[in-house]
PDB file of C-alpha atoms and ligand atoms in Angstrom:
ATOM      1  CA  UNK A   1     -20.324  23.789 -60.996  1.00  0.00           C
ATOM      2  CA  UNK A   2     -18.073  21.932 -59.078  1.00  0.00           C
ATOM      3  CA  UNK A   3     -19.293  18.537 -60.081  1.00  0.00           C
ATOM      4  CA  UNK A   4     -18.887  20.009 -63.509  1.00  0.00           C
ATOM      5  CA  UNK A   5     -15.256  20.351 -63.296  1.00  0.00           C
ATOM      6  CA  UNK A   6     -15.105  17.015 -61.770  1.00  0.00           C
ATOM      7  CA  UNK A   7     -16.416  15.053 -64.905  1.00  0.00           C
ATOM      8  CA  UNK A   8     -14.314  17.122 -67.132  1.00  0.00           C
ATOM      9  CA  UNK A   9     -11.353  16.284 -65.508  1.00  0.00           C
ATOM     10  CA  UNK A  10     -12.307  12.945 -65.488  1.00  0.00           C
ATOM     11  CA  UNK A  11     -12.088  12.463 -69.293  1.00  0.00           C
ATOM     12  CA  UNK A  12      -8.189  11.630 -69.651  1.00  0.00           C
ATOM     13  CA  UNK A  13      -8.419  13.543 -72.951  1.00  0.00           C
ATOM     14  CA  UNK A  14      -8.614  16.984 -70.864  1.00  0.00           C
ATOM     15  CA  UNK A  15      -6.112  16.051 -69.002  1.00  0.00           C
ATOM     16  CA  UNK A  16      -3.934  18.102 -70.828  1.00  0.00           C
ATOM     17  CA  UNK A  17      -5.844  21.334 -70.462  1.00  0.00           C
ATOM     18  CA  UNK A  18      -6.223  20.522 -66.297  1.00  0.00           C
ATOM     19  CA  UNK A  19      -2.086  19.379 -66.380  1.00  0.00           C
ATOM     20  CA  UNK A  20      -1.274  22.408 -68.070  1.00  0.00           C
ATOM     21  CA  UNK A  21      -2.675  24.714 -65.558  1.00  0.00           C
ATOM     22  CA  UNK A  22      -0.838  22.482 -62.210  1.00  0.00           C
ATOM     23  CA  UNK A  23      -0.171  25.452 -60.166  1.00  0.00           C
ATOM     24  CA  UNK A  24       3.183  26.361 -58.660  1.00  0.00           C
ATOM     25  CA  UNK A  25       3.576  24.534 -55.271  1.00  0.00           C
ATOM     26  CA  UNK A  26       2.764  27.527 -53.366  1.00  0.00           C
ATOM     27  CA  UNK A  27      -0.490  27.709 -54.108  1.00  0.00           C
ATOM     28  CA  UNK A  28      -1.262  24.512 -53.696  1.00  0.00           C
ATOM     29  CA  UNK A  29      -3.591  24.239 -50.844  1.00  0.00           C
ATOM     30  CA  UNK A  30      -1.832  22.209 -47.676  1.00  0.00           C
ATOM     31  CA  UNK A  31      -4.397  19.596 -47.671  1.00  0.00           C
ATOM     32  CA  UNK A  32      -3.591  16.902 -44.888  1.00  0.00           C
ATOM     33  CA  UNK A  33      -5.667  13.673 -46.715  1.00  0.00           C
ATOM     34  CA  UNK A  34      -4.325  13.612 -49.664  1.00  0.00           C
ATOM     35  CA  UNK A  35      -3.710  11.344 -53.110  1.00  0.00           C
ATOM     36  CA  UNK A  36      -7.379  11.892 -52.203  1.00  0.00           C
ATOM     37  CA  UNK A  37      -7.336  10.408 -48.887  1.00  0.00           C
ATOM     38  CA  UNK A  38      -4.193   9.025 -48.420  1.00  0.00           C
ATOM     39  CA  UNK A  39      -0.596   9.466 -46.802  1.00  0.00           C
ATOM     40  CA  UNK A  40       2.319  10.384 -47.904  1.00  0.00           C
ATOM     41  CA  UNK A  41       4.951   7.813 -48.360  1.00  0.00           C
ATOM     42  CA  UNK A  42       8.562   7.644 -48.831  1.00  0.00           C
ATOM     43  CA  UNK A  43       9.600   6.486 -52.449  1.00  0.00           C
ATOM     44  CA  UNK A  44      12.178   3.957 -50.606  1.00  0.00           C
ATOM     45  CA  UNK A  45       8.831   2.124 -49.637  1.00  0.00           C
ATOM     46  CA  UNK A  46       7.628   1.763 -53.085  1.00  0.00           C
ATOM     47  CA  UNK A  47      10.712   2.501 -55.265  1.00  0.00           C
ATOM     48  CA  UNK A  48       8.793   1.246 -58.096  1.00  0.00           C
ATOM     49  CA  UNK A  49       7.011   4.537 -58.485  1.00  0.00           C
ATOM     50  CA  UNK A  50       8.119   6.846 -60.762  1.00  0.00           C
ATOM     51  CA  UNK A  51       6.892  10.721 -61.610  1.00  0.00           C
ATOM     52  CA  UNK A  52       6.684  10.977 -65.609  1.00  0.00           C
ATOM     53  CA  UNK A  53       8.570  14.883 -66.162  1.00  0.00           C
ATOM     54  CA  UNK A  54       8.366  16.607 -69.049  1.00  0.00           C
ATOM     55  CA  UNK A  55       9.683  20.275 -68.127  1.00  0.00           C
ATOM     56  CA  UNK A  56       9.294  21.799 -71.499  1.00  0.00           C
ATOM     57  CA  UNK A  57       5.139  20.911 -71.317  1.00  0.00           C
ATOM     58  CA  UNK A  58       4.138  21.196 -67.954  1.00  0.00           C
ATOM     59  CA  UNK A  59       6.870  23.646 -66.464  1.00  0.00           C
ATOM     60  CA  UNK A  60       9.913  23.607 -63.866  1.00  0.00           C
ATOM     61  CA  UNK A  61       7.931  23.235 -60.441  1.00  0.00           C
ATOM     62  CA  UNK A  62       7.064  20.024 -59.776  1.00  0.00           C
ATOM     63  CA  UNK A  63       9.756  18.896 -61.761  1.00  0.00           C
ATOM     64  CA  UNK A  64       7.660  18.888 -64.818  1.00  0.00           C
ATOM     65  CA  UNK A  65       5.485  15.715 -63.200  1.00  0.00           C
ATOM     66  CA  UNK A  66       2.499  14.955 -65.193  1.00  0.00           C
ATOM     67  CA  UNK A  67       1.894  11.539 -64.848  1.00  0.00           C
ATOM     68  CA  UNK A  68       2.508   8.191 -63.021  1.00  0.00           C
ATOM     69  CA  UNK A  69       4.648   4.867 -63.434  1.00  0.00           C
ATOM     70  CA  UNK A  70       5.991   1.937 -62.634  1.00  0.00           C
ATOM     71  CA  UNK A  71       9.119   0.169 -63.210  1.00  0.00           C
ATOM     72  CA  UNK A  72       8.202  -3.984 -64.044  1.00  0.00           C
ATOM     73  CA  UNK A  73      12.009  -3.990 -65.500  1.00  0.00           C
ATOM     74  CA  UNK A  74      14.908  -2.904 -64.819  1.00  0.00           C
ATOM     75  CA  UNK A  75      14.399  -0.772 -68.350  1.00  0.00           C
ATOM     76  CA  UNK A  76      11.120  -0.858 -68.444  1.00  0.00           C
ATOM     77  CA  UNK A  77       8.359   1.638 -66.827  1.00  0.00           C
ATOM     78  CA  UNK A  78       4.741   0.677 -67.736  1.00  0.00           C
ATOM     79  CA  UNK A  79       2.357   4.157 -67.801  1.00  0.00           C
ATOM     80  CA  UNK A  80      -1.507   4.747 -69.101  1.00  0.00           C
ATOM     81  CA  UNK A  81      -1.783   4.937 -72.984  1.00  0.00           C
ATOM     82  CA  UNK A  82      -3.344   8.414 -72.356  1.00  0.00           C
ATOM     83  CA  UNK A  83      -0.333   9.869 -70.527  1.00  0.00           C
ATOM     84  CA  UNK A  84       1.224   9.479 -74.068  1.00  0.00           C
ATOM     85  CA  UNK A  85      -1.581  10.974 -76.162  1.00  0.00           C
ATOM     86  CA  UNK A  86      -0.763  14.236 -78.068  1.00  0.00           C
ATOM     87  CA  UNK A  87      -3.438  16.290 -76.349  1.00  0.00           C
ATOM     88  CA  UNK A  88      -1.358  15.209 -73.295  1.00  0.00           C
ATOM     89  CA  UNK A  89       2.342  15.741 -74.388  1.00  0.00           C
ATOM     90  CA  UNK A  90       1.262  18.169 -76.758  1.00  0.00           C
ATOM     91  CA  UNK A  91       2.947  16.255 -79.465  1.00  0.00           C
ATOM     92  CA  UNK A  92       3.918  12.613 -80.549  1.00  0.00           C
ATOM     93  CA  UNK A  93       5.522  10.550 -78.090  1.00  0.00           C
ATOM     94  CA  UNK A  94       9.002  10.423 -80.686  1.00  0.00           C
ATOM     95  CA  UNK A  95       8.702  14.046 -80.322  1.00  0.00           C
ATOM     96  CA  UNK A  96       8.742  14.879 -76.558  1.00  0.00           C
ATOM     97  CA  UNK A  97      12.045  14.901 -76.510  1.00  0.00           C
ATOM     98  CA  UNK A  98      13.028  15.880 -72.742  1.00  0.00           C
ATOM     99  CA  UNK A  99      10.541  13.161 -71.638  1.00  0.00           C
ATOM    100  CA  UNK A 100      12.043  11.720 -68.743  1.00  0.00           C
ATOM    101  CA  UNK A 101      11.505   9.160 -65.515  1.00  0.00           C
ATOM    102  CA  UNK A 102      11.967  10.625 -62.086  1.00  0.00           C
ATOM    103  CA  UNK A 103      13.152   7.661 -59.752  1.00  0.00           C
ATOM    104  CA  UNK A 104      13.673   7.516 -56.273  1.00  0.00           C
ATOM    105  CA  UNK A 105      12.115  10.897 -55.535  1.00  0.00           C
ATOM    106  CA  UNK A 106       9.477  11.796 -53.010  1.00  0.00           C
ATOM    107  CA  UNK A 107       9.413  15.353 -52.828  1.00  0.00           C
ATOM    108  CA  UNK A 108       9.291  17.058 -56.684  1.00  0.00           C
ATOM    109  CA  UNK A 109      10.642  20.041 -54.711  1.00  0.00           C
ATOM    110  CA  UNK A 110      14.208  18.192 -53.829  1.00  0.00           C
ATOM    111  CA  UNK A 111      16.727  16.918 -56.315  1.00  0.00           C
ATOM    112  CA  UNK A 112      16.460  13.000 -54.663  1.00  0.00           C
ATOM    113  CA  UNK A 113      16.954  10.489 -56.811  1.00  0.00           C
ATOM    114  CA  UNK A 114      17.904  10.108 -60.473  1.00  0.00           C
ATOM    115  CA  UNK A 115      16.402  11.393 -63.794  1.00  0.00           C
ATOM    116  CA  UNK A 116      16.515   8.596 -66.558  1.00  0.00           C
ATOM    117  CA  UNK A 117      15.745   9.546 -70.503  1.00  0.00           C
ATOM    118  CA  UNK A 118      13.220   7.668 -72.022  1.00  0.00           C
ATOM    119  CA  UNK A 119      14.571   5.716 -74.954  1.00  0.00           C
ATOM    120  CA  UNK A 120      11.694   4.657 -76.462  1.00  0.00           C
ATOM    121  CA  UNK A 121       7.565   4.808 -76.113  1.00  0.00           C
ATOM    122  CA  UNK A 122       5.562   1.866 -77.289  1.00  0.00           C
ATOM    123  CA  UNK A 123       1.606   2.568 -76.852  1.00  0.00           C
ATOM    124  CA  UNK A 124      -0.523  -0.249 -76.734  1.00  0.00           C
ATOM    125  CA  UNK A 125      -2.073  -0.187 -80.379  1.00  0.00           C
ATOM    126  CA  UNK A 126      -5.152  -1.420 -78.860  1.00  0.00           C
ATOM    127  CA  UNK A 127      -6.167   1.270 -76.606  1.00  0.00           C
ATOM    128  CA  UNK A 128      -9.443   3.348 -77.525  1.00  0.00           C
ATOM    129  CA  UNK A 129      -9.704   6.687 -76.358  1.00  0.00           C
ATOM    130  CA  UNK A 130     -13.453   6.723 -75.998  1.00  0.00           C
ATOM    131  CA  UNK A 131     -14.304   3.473 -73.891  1.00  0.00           C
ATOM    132  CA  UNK A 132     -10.343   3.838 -72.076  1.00  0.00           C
ATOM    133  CA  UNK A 133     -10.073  -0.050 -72.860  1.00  0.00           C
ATOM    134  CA  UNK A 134      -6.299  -1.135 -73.024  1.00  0.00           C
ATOM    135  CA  UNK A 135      -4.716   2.104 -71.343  1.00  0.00           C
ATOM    136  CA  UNK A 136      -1.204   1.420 -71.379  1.00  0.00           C
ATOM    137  CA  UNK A 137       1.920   2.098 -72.768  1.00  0.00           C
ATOM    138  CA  UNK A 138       5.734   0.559 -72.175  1.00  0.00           C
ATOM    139  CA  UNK A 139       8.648   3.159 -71.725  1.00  0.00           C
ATOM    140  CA  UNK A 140      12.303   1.693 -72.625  1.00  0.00           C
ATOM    141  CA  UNK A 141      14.891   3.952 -70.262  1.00  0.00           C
ATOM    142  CA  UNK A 142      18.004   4.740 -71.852  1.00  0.00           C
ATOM    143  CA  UNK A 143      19.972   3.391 -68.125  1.00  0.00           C
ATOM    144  CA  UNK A 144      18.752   0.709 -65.592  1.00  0.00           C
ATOM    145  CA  UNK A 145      17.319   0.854 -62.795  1.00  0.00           C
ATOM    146  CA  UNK A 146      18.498  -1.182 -59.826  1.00  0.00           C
ATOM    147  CA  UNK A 147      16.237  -4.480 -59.389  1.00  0.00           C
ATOM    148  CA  UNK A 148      15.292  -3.248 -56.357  1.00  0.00           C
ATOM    149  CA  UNK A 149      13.136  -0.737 -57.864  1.00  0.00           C
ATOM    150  CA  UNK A 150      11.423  -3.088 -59.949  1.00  0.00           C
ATOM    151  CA  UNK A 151       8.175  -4.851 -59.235  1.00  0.00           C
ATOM    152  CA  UNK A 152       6.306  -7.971 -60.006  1.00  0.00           C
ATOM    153  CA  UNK A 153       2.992  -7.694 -62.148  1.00  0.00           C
ATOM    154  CA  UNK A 154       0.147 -10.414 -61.180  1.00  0.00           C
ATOM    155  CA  UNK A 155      -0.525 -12.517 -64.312  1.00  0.00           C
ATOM    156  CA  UNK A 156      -3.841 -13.678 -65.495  1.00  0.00           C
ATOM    157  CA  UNK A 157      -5.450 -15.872 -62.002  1.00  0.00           C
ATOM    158  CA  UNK A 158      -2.947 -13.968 -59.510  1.00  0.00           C
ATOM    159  CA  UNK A 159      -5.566 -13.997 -56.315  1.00  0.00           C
ATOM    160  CA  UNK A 160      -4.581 -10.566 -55.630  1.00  0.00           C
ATOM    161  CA  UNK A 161      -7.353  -9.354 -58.285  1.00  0.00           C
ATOM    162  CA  UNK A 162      -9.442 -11.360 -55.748  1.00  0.00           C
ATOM    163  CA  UNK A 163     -12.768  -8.833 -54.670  1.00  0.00           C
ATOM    164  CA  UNK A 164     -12.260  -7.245 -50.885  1.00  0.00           C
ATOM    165  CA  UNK A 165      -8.464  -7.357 -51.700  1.00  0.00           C
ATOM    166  CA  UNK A 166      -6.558  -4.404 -49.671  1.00  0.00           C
ATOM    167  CA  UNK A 167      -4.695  -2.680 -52.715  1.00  0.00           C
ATOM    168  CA  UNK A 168      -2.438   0.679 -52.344  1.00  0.00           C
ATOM    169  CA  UNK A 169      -2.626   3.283 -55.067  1.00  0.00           C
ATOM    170  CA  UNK A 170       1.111   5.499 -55.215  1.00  0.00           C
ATOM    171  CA  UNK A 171       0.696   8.987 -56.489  1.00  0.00           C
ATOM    172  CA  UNK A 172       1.832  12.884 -57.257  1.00  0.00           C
ATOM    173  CA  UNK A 173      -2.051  13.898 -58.188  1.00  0.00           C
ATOM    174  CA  UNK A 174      -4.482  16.114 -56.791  1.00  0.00           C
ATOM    175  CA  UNK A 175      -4.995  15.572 -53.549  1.00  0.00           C
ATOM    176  CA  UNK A 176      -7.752  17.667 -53.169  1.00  0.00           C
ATOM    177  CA  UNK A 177     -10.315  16.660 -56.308  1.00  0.00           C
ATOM    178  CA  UNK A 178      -9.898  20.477 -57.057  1.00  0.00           C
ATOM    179  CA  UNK A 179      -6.342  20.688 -58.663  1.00  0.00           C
ATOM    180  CA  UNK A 180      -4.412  21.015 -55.078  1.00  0.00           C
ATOM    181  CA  UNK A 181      -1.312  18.941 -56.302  1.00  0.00           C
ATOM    182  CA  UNK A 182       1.248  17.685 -54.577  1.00  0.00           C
ATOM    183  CA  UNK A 183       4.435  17.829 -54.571  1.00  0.00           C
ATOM    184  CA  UNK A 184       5.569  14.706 -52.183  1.00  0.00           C
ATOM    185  CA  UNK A 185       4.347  11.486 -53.349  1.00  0.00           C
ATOM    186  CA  UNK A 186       1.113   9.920 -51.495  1.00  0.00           C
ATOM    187  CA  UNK A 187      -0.377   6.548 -50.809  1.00  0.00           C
ATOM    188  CA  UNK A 188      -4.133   5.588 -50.551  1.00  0.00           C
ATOM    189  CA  UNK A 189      -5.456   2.836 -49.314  1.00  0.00           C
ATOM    190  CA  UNK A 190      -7.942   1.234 -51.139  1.00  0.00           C
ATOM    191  CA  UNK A 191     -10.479  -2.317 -51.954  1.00  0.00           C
ATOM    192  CA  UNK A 192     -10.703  -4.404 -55.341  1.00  0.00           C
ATOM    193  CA  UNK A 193     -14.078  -3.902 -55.907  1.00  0.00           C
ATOM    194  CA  UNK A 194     -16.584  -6.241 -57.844  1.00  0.00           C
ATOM    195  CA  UNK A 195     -16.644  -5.492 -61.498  1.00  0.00           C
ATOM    196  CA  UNK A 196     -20.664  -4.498 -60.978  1.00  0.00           C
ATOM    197  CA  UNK A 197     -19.557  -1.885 -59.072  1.00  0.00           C
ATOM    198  CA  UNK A 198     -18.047   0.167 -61.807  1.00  0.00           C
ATOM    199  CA  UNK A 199     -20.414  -1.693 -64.672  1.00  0.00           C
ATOM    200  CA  UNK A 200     -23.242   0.001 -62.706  1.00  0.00           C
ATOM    201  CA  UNK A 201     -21.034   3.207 -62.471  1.00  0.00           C
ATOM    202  CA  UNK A 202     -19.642   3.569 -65.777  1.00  0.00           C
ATOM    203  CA  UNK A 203     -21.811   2.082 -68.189  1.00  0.00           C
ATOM    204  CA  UNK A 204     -20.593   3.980 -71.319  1.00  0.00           C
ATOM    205  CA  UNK A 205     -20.969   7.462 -72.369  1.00  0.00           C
ATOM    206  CA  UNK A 206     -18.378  10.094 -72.875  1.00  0.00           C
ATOM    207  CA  UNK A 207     -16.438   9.246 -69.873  1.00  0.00           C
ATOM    208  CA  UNK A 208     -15.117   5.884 -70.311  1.00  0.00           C
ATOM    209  CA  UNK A 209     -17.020   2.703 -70.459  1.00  0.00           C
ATOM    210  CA  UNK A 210     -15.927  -0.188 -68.060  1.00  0.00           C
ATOM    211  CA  UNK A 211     -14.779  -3.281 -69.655  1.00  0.00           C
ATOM    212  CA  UNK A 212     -13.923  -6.102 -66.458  1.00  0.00           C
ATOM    213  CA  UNK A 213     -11.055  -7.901 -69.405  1.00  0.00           C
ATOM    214  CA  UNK A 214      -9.152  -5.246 -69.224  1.00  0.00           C
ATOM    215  CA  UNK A 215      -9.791  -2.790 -66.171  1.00  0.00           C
ATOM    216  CA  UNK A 216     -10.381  -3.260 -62.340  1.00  0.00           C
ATOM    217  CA  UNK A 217     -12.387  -1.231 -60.319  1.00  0.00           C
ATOM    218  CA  UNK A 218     -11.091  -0.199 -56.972  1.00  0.00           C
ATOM    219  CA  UNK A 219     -11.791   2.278 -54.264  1.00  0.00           C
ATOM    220  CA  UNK A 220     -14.118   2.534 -51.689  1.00  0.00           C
ATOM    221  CA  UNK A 221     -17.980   2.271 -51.802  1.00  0.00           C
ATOM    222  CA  UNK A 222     -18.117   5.325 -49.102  1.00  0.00           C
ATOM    223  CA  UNK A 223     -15.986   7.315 -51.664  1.00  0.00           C
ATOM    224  CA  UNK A 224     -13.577   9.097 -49.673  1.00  0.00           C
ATOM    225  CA  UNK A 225     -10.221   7.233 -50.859  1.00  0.00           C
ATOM    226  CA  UNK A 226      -9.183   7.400 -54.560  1.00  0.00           C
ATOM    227  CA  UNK A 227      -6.602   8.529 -57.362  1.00  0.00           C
ATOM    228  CA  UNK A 228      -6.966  11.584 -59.113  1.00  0.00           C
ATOM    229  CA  UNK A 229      -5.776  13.679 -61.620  1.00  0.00           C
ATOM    230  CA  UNK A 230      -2.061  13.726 -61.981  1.00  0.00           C
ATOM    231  CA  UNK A 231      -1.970  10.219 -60.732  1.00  0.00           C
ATOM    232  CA  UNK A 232      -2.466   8.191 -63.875  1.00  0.00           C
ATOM    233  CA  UNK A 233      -0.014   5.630 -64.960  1.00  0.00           C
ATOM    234  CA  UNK A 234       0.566   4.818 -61.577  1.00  0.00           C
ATOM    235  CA  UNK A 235       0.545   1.595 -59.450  1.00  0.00           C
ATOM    236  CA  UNK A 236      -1.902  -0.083 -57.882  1.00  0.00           C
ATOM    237  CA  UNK A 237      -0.343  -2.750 -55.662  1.00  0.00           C
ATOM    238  CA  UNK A 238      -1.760  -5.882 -53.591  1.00  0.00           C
ATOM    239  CA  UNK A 239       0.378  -8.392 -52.009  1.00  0.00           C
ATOM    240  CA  UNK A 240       3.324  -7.220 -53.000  1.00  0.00           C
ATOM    241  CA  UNK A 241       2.426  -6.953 -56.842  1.00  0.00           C
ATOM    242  CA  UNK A 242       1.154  -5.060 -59.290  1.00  0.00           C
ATOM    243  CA  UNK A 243      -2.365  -5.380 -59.991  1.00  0.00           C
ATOM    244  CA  UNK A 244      -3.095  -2.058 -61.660  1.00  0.00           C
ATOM    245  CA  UNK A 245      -2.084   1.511 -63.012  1.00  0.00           C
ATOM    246  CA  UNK A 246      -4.436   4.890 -62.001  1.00  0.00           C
ATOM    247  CA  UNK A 247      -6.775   5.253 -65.778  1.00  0.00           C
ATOM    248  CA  UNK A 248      -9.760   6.852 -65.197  1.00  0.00           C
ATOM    249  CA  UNK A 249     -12.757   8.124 -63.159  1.00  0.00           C
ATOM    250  CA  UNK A 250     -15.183  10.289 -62.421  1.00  0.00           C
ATOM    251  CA  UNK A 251     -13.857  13.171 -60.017  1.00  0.00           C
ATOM    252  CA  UNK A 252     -12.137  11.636 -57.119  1.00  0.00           C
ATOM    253  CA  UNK A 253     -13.303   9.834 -54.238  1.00  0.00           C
ATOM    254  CA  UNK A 254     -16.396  10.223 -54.739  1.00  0.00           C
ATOM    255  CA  UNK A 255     -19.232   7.347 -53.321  1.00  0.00           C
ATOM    256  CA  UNK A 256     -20.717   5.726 -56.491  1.00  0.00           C
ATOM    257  CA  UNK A 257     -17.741   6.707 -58.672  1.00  0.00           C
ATOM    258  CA  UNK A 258     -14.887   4.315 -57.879  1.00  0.00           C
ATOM    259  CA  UNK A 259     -11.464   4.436 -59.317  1.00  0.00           C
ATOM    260  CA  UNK A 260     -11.166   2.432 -62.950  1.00  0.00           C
ATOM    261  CA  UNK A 261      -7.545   0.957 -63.254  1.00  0.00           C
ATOM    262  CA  UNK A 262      -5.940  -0.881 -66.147  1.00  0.00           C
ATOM    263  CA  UNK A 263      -6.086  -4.798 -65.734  1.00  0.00           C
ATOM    264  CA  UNK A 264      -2.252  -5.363 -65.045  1.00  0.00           C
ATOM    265  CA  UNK A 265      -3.058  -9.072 -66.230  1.00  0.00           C
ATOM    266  CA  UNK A 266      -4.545  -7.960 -69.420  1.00  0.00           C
ATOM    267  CA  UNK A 267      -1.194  -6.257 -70.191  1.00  0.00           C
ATOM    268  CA  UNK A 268       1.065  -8.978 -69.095  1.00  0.00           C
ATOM    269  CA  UNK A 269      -1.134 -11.069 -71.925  1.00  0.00           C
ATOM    270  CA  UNK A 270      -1.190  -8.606 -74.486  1.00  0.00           C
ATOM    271  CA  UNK A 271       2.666  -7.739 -74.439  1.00  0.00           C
ATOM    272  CA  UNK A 272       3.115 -12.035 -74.099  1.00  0.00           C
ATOM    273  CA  UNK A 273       0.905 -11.908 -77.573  1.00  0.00           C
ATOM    274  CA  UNK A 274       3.115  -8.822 -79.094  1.00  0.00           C
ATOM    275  CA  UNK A 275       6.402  -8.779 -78.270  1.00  0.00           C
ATOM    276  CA  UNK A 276       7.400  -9.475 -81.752  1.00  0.00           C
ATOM    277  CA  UNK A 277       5.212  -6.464 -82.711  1.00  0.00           C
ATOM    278  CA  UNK A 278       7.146  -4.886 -80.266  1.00  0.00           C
ATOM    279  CA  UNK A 279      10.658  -5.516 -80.836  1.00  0.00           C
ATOM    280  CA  UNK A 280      10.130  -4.740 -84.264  1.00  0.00           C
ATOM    281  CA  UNK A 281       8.843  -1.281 -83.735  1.00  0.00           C
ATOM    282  CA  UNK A 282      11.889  -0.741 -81.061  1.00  0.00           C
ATOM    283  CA  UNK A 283      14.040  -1.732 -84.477  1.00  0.00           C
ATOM    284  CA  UNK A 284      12.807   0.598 -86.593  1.00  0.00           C
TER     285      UNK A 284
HETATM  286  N1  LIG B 301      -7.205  10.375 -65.727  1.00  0.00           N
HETATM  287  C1  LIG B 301      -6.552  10.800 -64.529  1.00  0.00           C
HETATM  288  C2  LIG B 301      -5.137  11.205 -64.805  1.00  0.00           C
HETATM  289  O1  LIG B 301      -4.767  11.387 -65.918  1.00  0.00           O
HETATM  290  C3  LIG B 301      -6.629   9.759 -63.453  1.00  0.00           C
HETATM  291  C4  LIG B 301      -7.954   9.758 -62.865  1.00  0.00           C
HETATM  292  C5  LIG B 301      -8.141   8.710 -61.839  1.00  0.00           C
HETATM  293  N2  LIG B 301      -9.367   9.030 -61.207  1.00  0.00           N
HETATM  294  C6  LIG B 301      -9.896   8.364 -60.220  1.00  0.00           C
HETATM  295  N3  LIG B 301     -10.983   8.837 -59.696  1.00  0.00           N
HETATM  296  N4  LIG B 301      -9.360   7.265 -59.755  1.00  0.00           N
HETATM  297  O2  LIG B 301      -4.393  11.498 -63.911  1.00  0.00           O
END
């Protein structure tokens, strides 16, 4: 039963369903390893993480937190593709309009930091829903950032993508694998693992299907450290840069099951390849 909820929470398309029912803070259980297995973290020592709020979906609590980010601009926050969908935000991304960016927040709880309007929502037009291949989408705030809080992506041959590579996932998710969110953000540490690894693990099926162009697998072969639920759109970081954002899995932590993260060189080629696509659909 339990593994049962695990693999439907997995899919990013119920996401929506599992989001919807984040219970208030109080209930959540006071689990001490949390993302699963992690720390928590101050924001100040990745101020590049940003919650994703939108109060009028996913309620007043946790400050409406539903998903992950990352600012790679001073105006621009990358997320996953999914975190946009409409069984997500319950509507088009034009539509949600109190979407917003927490910044410089740790606790959900406190008032900390600054809440930015998104502007705009571009969603990579190649992402596919069923294998989770291209899973991101760019969010143009409607103020800046300082450059502080912005952080570098690794292009295409950065040797942070490099297997055995210590990476750190940032996060708001479950911390628990059974809906126990949190409300201060967490840090887990995890490895770059070899694309076989989640190949083996995911090799198609309802659940995703793992394609090494555009994803990375990471975690731990023990299980034990991971993202979860709540997490996606977040960064994966390595040397200082970003080498990922949270996509998919199945459940959380578990051995045999690592953590499948959107290739953050694949995006830095695909938006090279698209920004006229891009700036014309910011036009219109
Ligand atoms: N799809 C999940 C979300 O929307 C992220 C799951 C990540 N899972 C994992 N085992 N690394 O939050």
């Amino acid at each position: 039963m339990r593994r049962l909820v695990a693999r439907t929470l997995a899919r990013p398309l119920v996401l929506a369903a599992a989001a919807a029912a984040i219970p208030p803070a109080s209930a959540a259980p006071a689990a001490a390893d949390v993302v699963v297995g992690g720390f928590p973290v101050d924001v100040s020592q990745s101020p590049w993480t940003v919650a994703l709020s939108s109060r009028d979906r996913f309620g007043d609590t946790r400050a409406g937190q539903f998903c992950g980010g990352v600012a790679v601009g001073r105006t621009a926050v990358l997320t996953a593709a999914h975190c946009m969908s409409e069984e997500v935000l319950g509507t088009a991304p034009g539509r949600a309009y109190d979407l917003k960016v927490i910044a410089g927040r740790t606790d959900l709880l406190s008032k900390q930091g600054t809440e930015i309007a998104v502007r705009n929502v571009w969603v990579n037009p190649g992402y596919d829903g069923t294998t989770n291949v291209g899973d991101f989408a760019v969010l143009t705030l409607a103020q800046p950032l300082p450059q502080t809080s912005v952080i570098a992506m690794a292009g295409p041959g950065d040797p942070a993508y490099a297997v055995g590579t210590t990476a750190l996932v940032y996060g708001w998710g479950d911390t628990t694998g059974g809906g126990g969110y949190a409300h201060g953000l967490h840090a887990a540490r995890v490895h770059v693992l070899a694309d076989a690894a989640c190949r083996e693990a995911y090799p198609g099926g309802w659940g995703g299907t793992y394609r090494s162009e555009s994803m990375l697998c990471a975690g731990e072969p023990a299980g034990g450290r991971d993202a979860c639920q709540g997490d996606s759109g977040g960064p994966l970081v390595a040397d200082g840069r970003l080498i990922g954002l949270v996509s998919w899995g199945d459940g959380c932590g578990r051995a045999g099951s690592p953590g499948v993260y959107t290739r953050v060189s694949d995006i830095v080629r695909t938006l090279r390849g698209d920004r006229g696509a891009r700036a014309r659909q910011q036009g219109a």
